[in-house]
Short mmCIF file of C-alpha atoms in Angstrom, two decimals:
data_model
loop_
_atom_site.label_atom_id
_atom_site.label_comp_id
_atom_site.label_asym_id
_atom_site.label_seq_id
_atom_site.Cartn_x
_atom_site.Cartn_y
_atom_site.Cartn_z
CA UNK A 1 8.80 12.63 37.21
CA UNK A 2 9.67 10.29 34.56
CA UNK A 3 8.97 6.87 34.34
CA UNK A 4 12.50 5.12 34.36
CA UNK A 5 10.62 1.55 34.43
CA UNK A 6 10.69 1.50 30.60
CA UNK A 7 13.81 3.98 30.42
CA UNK A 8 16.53 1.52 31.44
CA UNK A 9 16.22 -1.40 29.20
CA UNK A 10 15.97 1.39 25.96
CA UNK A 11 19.25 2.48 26.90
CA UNK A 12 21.11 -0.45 27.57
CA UNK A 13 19.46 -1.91 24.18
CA UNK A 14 21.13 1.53 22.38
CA UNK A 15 24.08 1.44 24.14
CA UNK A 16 24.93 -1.93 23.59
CA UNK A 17 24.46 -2.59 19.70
CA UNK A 18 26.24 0.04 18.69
CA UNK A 19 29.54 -2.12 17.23
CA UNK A 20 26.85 -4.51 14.88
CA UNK A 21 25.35 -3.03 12.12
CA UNK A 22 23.08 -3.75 9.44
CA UNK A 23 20.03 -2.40 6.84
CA UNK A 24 18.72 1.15 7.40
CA UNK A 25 15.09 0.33 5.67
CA UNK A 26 12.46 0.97 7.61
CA UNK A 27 10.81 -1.53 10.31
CA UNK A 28 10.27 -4.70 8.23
CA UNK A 29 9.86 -2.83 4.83
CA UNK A 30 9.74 -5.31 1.55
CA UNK A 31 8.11 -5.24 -1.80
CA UNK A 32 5.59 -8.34 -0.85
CA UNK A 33 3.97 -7.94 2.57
CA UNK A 34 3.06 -12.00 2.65
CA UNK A 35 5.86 -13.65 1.63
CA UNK A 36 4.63 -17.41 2.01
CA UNK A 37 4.49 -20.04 -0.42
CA UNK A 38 1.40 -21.16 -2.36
CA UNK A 39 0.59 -23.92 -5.25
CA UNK A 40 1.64 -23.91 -8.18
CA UNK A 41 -0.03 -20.85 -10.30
CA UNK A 42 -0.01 -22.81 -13.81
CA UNK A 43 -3.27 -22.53 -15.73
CA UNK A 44 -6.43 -24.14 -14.31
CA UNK A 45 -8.49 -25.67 -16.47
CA UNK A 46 -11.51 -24.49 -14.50
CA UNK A 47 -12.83 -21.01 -12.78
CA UNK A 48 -13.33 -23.77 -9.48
CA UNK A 49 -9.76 -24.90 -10.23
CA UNK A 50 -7.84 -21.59 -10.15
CA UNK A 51 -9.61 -20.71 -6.57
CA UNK A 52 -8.95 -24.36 -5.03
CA UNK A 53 -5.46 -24.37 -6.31
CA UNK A 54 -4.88 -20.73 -5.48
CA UNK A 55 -2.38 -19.64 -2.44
CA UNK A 56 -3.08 -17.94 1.05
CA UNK A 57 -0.30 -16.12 2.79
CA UNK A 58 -0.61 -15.06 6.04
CA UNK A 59 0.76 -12.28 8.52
CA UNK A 60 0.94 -11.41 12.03
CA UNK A 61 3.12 -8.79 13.57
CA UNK A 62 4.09 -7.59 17.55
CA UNK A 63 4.53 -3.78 17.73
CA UNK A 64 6.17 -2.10 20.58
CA UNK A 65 7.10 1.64 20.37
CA UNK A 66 8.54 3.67 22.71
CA UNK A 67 9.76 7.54 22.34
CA UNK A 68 11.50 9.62 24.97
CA UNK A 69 11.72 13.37 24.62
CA UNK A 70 14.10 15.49 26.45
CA UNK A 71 13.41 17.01 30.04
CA UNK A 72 9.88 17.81 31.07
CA UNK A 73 8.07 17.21 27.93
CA UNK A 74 5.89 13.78 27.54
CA UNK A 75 7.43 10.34 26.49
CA UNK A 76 5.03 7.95 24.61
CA UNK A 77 4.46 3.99 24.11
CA UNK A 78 2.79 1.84 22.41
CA UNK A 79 1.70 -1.75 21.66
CA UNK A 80 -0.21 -2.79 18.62
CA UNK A 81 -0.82 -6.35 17.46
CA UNK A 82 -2.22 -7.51 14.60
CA UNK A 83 -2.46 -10.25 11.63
CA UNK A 84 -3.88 -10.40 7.94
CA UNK A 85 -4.86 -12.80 4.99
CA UNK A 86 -4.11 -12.87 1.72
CA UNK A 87 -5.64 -15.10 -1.30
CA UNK A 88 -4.94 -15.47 -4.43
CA UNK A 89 -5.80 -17.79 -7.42
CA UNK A 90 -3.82 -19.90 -9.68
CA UNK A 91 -3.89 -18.87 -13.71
CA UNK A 92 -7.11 -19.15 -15.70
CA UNK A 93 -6.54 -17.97 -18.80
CA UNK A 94 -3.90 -15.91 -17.62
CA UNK A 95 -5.91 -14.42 -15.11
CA UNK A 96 -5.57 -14.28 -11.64
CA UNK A 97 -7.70 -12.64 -8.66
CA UNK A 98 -6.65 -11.60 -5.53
CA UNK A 99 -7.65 -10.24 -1.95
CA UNK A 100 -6.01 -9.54 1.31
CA UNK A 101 -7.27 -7.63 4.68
CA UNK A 102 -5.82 -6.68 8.22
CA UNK A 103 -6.88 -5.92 11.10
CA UNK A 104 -5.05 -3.96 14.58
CA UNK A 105 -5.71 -3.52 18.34
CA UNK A 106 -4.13 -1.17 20.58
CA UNK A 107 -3.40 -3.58 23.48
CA UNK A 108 -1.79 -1.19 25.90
CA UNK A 109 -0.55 2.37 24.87
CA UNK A 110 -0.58 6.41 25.87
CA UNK A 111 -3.46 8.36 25.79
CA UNK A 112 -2.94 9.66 21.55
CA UNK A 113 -6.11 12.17 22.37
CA UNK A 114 -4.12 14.22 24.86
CA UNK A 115 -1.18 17.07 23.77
CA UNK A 116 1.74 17.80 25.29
CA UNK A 117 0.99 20.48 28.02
CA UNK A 118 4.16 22.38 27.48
CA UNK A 119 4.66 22.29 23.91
CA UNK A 120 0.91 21.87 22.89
CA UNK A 121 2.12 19.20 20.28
CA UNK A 122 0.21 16.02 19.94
CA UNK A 123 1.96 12.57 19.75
CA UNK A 124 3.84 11.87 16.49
CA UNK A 125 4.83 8.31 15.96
CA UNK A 126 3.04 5.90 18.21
CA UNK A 127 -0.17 6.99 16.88
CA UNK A 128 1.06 5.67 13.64
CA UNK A 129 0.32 2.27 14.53
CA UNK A 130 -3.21 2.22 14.82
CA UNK A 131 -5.84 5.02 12.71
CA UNK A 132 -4.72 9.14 12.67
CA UNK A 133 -8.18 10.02 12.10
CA UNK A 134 -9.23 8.36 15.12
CA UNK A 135 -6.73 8.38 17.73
CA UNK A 136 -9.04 7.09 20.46
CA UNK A 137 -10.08 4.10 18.52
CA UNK A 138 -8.09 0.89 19.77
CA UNK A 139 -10.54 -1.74 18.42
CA UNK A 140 -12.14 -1.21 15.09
CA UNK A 141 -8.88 -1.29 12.90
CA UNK A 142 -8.99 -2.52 9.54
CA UNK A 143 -9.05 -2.45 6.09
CA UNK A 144 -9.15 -4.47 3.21
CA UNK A 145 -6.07 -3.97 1.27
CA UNK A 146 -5.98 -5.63 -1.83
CA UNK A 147 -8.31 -6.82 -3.92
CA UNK A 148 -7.35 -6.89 -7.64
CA UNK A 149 -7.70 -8.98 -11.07
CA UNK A 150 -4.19 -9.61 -12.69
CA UNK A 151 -3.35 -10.17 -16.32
CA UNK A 152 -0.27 -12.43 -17.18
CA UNK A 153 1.61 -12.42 -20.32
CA UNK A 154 5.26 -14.05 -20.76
CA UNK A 155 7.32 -12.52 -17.83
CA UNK A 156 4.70 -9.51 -17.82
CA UNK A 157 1.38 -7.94 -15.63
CA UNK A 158 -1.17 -5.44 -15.66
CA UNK A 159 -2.96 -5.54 -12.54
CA UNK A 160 -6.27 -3.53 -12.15
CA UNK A 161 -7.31 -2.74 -8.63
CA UNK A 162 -6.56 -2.30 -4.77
CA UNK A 163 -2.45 -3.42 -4.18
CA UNK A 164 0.43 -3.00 -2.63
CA UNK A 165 3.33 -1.04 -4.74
CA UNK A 166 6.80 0.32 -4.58
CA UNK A 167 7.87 3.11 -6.46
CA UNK A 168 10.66 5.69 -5.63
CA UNK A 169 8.09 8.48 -4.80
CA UNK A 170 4.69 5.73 -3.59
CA UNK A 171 5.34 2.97 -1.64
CA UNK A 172 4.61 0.46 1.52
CA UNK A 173 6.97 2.76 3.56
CA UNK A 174 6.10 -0.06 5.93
CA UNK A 175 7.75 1.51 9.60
CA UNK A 176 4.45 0.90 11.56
CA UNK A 177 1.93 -1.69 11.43
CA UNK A 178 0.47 -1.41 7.72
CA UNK A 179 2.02 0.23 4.31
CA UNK A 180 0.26 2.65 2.12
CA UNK A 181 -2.14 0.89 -0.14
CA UNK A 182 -3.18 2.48 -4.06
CA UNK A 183 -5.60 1.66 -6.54
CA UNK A 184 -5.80 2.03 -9.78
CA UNK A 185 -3.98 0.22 -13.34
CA UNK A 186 -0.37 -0.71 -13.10
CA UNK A 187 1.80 -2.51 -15.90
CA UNK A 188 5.17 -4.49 -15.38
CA UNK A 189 6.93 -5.14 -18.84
CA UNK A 190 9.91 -7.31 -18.85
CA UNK A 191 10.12 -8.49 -22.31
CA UNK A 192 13.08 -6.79 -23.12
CA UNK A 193 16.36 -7.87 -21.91
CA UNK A 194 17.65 -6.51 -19.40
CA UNK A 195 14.53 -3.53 -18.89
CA UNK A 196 11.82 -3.71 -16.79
CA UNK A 197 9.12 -1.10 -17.49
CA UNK A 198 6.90 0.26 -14.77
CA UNK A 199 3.76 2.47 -15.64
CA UNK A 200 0.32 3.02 -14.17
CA UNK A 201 -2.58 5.68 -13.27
CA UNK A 202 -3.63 5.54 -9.49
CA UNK A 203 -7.10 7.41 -8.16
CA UNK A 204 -6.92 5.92 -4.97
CA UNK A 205 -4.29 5.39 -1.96
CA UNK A 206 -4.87 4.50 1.33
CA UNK A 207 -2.14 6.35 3.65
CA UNK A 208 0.18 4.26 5.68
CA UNK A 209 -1.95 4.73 9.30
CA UNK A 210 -5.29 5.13 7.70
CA UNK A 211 -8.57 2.83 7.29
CA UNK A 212 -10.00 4.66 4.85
CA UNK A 213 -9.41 5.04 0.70
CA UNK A 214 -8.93 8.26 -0.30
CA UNK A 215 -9.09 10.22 -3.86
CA UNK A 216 -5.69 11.50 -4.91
CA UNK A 217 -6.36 15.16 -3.59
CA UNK A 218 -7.69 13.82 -0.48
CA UNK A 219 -4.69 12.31 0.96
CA UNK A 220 -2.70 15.25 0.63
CA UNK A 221 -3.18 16.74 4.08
CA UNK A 222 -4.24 13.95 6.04
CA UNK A 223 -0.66 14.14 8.10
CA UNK A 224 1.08 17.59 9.06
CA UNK A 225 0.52 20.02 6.73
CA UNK A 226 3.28 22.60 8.29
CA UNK A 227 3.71 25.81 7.13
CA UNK A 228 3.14 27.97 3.86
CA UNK A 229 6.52 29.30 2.81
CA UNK A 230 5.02 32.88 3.98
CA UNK A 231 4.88 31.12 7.27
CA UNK A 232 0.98 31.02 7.99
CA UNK A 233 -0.05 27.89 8.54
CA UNK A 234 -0.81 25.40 5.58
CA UNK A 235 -4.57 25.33 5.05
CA UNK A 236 -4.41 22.68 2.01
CA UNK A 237 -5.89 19.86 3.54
CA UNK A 238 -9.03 18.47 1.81
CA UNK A 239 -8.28 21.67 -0.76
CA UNK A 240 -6.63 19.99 -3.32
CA UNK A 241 -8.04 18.83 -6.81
CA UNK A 242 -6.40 16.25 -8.57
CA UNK A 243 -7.64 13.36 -10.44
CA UNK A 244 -4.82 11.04 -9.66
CA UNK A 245 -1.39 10.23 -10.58
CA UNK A 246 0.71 8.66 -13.36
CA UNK A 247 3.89 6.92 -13.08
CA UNK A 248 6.17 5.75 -15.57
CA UNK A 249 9.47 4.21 -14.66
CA UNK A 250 11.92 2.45 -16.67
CA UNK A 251 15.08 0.43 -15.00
CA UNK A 252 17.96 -0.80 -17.80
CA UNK A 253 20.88 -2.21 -17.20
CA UNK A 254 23.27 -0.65 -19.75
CA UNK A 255 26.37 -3.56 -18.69
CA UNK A 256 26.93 -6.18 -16.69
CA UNK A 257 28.42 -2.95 -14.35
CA UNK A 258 25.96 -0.75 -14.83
CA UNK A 259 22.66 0.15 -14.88
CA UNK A 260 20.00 3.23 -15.05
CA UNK A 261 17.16 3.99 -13.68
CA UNK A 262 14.39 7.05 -15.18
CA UNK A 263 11.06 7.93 -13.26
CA UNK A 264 8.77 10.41 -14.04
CA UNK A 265 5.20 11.08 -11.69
CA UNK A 266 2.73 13.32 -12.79
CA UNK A 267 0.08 14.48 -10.27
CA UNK A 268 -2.57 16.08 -12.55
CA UNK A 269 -3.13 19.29 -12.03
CA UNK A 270 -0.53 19.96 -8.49
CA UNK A 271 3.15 18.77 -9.58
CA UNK A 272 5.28 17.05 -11.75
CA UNK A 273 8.73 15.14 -10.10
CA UNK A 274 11.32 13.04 -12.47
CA UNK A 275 14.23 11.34 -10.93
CA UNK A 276 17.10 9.87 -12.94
CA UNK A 277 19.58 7.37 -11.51
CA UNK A 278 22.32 5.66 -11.89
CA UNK A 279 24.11 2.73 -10.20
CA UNK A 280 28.10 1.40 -11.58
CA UNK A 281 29.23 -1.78 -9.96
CA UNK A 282 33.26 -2.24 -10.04
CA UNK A 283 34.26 -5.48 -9.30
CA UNK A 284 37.16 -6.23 -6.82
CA UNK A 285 39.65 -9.18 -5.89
CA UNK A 286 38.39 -10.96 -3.01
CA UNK A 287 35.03 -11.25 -4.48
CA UNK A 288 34.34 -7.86 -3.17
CA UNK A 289 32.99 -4.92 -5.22
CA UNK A 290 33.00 -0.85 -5.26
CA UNK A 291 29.25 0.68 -6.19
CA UNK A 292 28.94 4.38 -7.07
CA UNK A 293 25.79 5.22 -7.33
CA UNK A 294 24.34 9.57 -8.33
CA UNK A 295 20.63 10.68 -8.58
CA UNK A 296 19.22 13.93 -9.78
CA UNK A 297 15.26 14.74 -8.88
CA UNK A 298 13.38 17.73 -10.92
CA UNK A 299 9.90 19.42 -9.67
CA UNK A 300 7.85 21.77 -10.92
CA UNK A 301 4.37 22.74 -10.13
CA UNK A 302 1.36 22.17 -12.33
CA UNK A 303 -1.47 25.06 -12.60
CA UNK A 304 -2.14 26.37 -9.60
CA UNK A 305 -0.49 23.40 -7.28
CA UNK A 306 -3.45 22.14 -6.20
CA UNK A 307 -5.56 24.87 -5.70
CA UNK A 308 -6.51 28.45 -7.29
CA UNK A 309 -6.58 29.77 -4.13
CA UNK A 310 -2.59 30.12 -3.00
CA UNK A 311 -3.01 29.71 1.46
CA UNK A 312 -5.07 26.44 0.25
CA UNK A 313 -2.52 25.15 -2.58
CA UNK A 314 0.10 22.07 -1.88
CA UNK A 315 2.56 23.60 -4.02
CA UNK A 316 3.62 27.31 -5.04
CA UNK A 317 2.25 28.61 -8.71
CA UNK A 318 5.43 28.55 -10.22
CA UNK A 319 7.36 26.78 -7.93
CA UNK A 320 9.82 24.11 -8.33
CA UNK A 321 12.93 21.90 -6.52
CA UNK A 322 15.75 20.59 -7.58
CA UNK A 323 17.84 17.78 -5.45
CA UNK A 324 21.17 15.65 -6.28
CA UNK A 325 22.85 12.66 -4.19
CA UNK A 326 25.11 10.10 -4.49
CA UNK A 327 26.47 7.35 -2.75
CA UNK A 328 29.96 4.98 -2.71
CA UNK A 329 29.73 1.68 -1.38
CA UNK A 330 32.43 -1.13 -0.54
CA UNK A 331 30.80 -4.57 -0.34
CA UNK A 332 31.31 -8.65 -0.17
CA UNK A 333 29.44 -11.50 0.66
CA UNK A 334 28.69 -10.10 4.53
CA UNK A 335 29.57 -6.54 4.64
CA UNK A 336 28.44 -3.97 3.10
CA UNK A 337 29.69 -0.25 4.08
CA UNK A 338 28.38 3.16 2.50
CA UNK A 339 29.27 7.33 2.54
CA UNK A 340 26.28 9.02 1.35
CA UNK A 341 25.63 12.32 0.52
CA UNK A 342 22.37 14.60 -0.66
CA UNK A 343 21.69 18.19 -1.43
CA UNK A 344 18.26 20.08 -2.08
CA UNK A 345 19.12 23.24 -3.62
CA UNK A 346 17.73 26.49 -2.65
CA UNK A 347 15.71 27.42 -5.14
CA UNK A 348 12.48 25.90 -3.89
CA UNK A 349 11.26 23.11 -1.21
CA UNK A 350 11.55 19.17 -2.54
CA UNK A 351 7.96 18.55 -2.17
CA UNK A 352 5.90 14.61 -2.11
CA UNK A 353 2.72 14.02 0.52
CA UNK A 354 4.21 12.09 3.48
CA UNK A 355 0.87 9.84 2.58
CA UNK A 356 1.93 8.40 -0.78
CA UNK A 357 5.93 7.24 0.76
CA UNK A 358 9.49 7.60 2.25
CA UNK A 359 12.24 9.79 0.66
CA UNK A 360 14.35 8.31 -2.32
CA UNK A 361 17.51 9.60 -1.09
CA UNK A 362 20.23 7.93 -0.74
CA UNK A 363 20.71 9.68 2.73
CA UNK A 364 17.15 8.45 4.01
CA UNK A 365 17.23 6.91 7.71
CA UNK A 366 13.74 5.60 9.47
CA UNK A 367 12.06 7.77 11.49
CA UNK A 368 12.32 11.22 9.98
CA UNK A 369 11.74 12.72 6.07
CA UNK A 370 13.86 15.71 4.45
CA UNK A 371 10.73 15.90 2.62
CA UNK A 372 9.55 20.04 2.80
CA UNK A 373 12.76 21.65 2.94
CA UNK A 374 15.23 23.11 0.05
CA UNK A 375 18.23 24.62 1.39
CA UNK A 376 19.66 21.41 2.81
CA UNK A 377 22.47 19.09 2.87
CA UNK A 378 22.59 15.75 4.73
CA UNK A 379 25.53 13.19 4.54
CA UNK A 380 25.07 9.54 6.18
CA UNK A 381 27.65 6.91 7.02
CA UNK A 382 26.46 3.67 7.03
CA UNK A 383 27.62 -0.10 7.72
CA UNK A 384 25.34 -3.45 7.21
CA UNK A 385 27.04 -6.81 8.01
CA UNK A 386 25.06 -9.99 8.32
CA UNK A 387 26.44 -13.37 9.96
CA UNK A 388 27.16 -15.73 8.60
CA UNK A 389 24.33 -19.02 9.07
CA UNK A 390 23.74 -16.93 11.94
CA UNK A 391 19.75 -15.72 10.91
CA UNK A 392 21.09 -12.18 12.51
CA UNK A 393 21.49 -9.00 10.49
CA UNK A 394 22.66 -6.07 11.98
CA UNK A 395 23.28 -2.34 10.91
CA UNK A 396 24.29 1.01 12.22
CA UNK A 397 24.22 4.68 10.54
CA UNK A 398 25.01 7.94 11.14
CA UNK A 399 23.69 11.12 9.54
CA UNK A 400 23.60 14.97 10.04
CA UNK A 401 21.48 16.92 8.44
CA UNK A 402 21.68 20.41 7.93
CA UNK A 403 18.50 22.53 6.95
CA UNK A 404 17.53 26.02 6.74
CA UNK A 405 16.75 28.34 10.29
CA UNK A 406 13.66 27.23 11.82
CA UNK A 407 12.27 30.15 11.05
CA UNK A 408 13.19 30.25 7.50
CA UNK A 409 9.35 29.28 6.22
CA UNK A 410 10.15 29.48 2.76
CA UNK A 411 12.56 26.56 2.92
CA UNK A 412 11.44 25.01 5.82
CA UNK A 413 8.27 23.57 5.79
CA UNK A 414 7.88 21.83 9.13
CA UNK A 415 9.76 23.80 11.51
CA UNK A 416 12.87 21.46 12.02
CA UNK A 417 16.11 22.14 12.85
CA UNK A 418 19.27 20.86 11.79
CA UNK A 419 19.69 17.51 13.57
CA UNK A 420 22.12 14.45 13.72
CA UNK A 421 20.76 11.06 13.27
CA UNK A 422 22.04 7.84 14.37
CA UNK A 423 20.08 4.40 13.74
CA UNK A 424 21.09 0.91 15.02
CA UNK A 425 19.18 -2.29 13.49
CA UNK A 426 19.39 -5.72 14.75
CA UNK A 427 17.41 -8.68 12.85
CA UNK A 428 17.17 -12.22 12.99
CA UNK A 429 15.06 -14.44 11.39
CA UNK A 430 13.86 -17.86 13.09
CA UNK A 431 14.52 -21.60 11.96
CA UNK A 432 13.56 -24.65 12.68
CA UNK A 433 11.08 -24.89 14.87
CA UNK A 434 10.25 -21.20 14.89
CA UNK A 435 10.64 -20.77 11.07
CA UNK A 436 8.37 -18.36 9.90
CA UNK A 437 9.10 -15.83 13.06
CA UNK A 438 11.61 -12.99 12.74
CA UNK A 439 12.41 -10.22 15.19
CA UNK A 440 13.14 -6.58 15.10
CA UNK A 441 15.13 -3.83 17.38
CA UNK A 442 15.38 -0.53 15.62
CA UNK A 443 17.05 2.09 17.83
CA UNK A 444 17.02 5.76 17.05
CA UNK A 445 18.73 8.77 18.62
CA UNK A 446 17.92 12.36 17.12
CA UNK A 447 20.10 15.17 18.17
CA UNK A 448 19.35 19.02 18.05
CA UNK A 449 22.33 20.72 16.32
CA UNK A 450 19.98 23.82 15.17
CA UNK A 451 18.74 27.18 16.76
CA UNK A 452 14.55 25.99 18.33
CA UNK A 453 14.46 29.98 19.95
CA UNK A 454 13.05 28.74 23.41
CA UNK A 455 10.20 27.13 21.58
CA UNK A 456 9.51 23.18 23.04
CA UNK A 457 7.27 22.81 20.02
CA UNK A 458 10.41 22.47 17.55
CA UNK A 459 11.71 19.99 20.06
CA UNK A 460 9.69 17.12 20.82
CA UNK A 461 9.34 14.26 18.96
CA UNK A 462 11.74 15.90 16.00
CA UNK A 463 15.40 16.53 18.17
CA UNK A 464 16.67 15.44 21.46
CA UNK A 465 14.95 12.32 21.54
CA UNK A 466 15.31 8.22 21.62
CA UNK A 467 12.88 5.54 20.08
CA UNK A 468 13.13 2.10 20.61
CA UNK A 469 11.31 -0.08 18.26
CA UNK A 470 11.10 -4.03 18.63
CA UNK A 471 8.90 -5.66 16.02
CA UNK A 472 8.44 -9.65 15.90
CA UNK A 473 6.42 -10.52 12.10
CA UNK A 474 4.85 -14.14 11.76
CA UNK A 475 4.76 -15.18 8.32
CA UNK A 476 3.05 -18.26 6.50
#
């Protein structure tokens, strides 16, 4: 029997929302986890100066997570809370330091160590907000997550080191307690008008949902590995050589309408992905404007993929994807509404470790990837409105996503069938008294619309399913 103690308030929270909208990113996703305000960062004149005139952020955040799978399969919660520091010093000689750490308890969730008895499946996003590794651990959760030495120069950096970074194919892809962390060199250039230049070489992440820092080849594995495309299971994890990953990305805006974005990532020795984008902004009376936005994405496989041996490679010898989107927007000062579209060919799967980030595509909504499959097309309404001196923001989207037959291996990695998607997102941020505190409710529906052949392991936790999310983050 299920439990409808925890049933009834999901619903009516789903139900209800459904005529306010707002942004699809994931649960409290931004570039700069600690967003409070330090001293001023001008040059010390002293080594004591820059640390006693430096700046400390800090963070807490509430997690509550609740998933409900169809008929007699198991339904999941979770509460995690948790809070972090982060230090770092004002300018001496253009240098800065920095260093920032978390920590997480499980105060009151399901038991992650035991599968489904039906489907045999183990839980797939509650245990996301503590450690994978370790699903019984509820205490010992933390990490350090940054700690770094920063070079300035004009309106530029070069920051050596354990960070935080956002990149079309790495980034936070903050949706449960703590983002994916990398280390390694990374560059910002902005002395050219109108271009910002991104490049760097990473040897390090820590995974979103991890403790522990990992070498490049590591990480790739350390979630679901699915299938091979011969359909034998995927035997890649802690298989694949790679000495890291470099990134070069270059954003210019060609007009005041327009502008382009190039990125190219090279994981030595397993793949290479580029991505080329472009975003044209028309203006419109009212002080309204039309965006059309298209984006192309290239990958090929490098050597062997990973690995010599081709059960324990990450991607095919020889293999490669190709996937194009685009998007047209209508927008003001409060509204903002969106018909999206994406297509991975069929020539190969569109392949990036869940570890290192969320999709780039324009048709990305929280709370599932199109990451693994080739064959597909997925098209997303979408409509964000925020109210005015209000401190809410609100969004709802729709998507359906069509993919290959579950039993299609070759261009479906993951055993998932087609499925319609439909988010609702309700923020509001604190004032006054309260400033600092913002709050959360992330509602998600996932709808089978695909052929699962009797099988409750293509079921739970991917189709026929509601989440409820409500996140409150603390920030000073």
């Amino acid at each position: 029997m299920k439990n409808f103690i925890y049933r009834i308030p999901l619903l009516l929270f789903f139900l209800i929302p459904i005529a306010v909208l707002a942004q699809h990113q994931e649960v409290s996703e931004r570039p700069e986890m600690y967003k409070g305000k330090g001293k001023d960062s001008a040059d010390s004149k002293s080594l004591l100066g820059a640390f006693k005139n430096g700046s400390v952020q800090g963070h807490f955040r509430y997690f509550n997570m609740i998933t409900l799978n169809e008929k007699d399969l198991t339904d999941y919660y979770a509460n995690a809370a948790g809070g972090g520091l982060r230090f770092e010093t004002a300018e001496f000689h253009n240098l800065q330091f920095g260093i920032s750490g978390f920590y997480i308890f499980n105060i009151g969730s399901s038991d992650m160590t035991i599968p489904d008895p039906q489907s045999g499946q183990y839980n797939r996003y509650e245990i996301g907000l503590f450690d994978l590794e370790d699903p019984s651990n509820k205490k010992d959760i933390d990490r350090l997550e940054e700690l770094y030495l920063k070079y300035n120069y004009k309106k530029s950096s070069l920051i050596f080191g354990r960070q935080l970074l956002n990149t079309p194919f790495i980034n936070l892809q903050d949706g449960r307690m703590r983002p994916t962390g990398v280390e390694g060199l990374w560059a910002e250039i902005n002395e050219i008008k109108g271009t910002k230049i991104e490049a760097g070489w990473l040897y390090s992440i820590s995974p979103r949902s991890t403790t522990k820092w990992f070498g490049v080849g590591e990480t790739i594995g350390i979630y679901s590995a699915g299938l091979n495309p011969d359909g034998t299971p995927s035997l890649y994890s802690g298989q694949i050589h790679s000495k890291g990953v470099a990134l070069l990305g270059v954003t210019t805006a060609i007009n005041k309408r327009a502008k382009l974005q190039a990125w190219n990532m090279l994981t030595e020795n397993v793949f290479n992905t580029a991505m080329l984008q472009t975003d044209i902004s028309f203006p419109l009376k009212g002080n309204s404007s039309l965006i059309a936005s298209a984006q192309a994405i290239k990958q090929d496989a490098i050597n062997n993929g990973g690995n010599i041996n081709q059960s324990e490679t990450y991607f095919s010898k020889g293999a490669n994807s190709l996937s194009f989107g685009a998007k047209l927007a209508w927008k003001n000062k409060g509204l903002e509404t969106s018909l999206n579209y994406n297509r991975i060919t069929a020539q190969g799967r569109y392949l990036v470790p869940r570890e290192w980030g969320r999709d780039p595509f324009f048709t990305f909504l929280p709370r599932e990837r199109n990451e693994g499959f080739g064959d597909l097309d997925a098209v997303m309404a979408k409509v964000n409105y925020s109210f005015p001196k209000s401190g809410f923001k609100t969004s709802v989207a729709a998507g359906y996503y069509h993919l290959p037959d579950t039993k299609n291996y070759a261009l479906n990695k993951y055993g998932m069938p087609s499925y319609t998607q439909i988010n609702t997102d309700i923020r509001y941020t604190f004032t006054n008294t309260l400033k600092g505190l913002e709050a959360q409710l992330l509602l998600v529906a996932k709808l089978n619309n695909g052929e699962t052949y009797g099988n409750s392991g293509l079921i739970i936790n991917k189709v026929n399913m509601v989440q409820s999310n409500f996140v409150l983050n603390f920030h000073f």
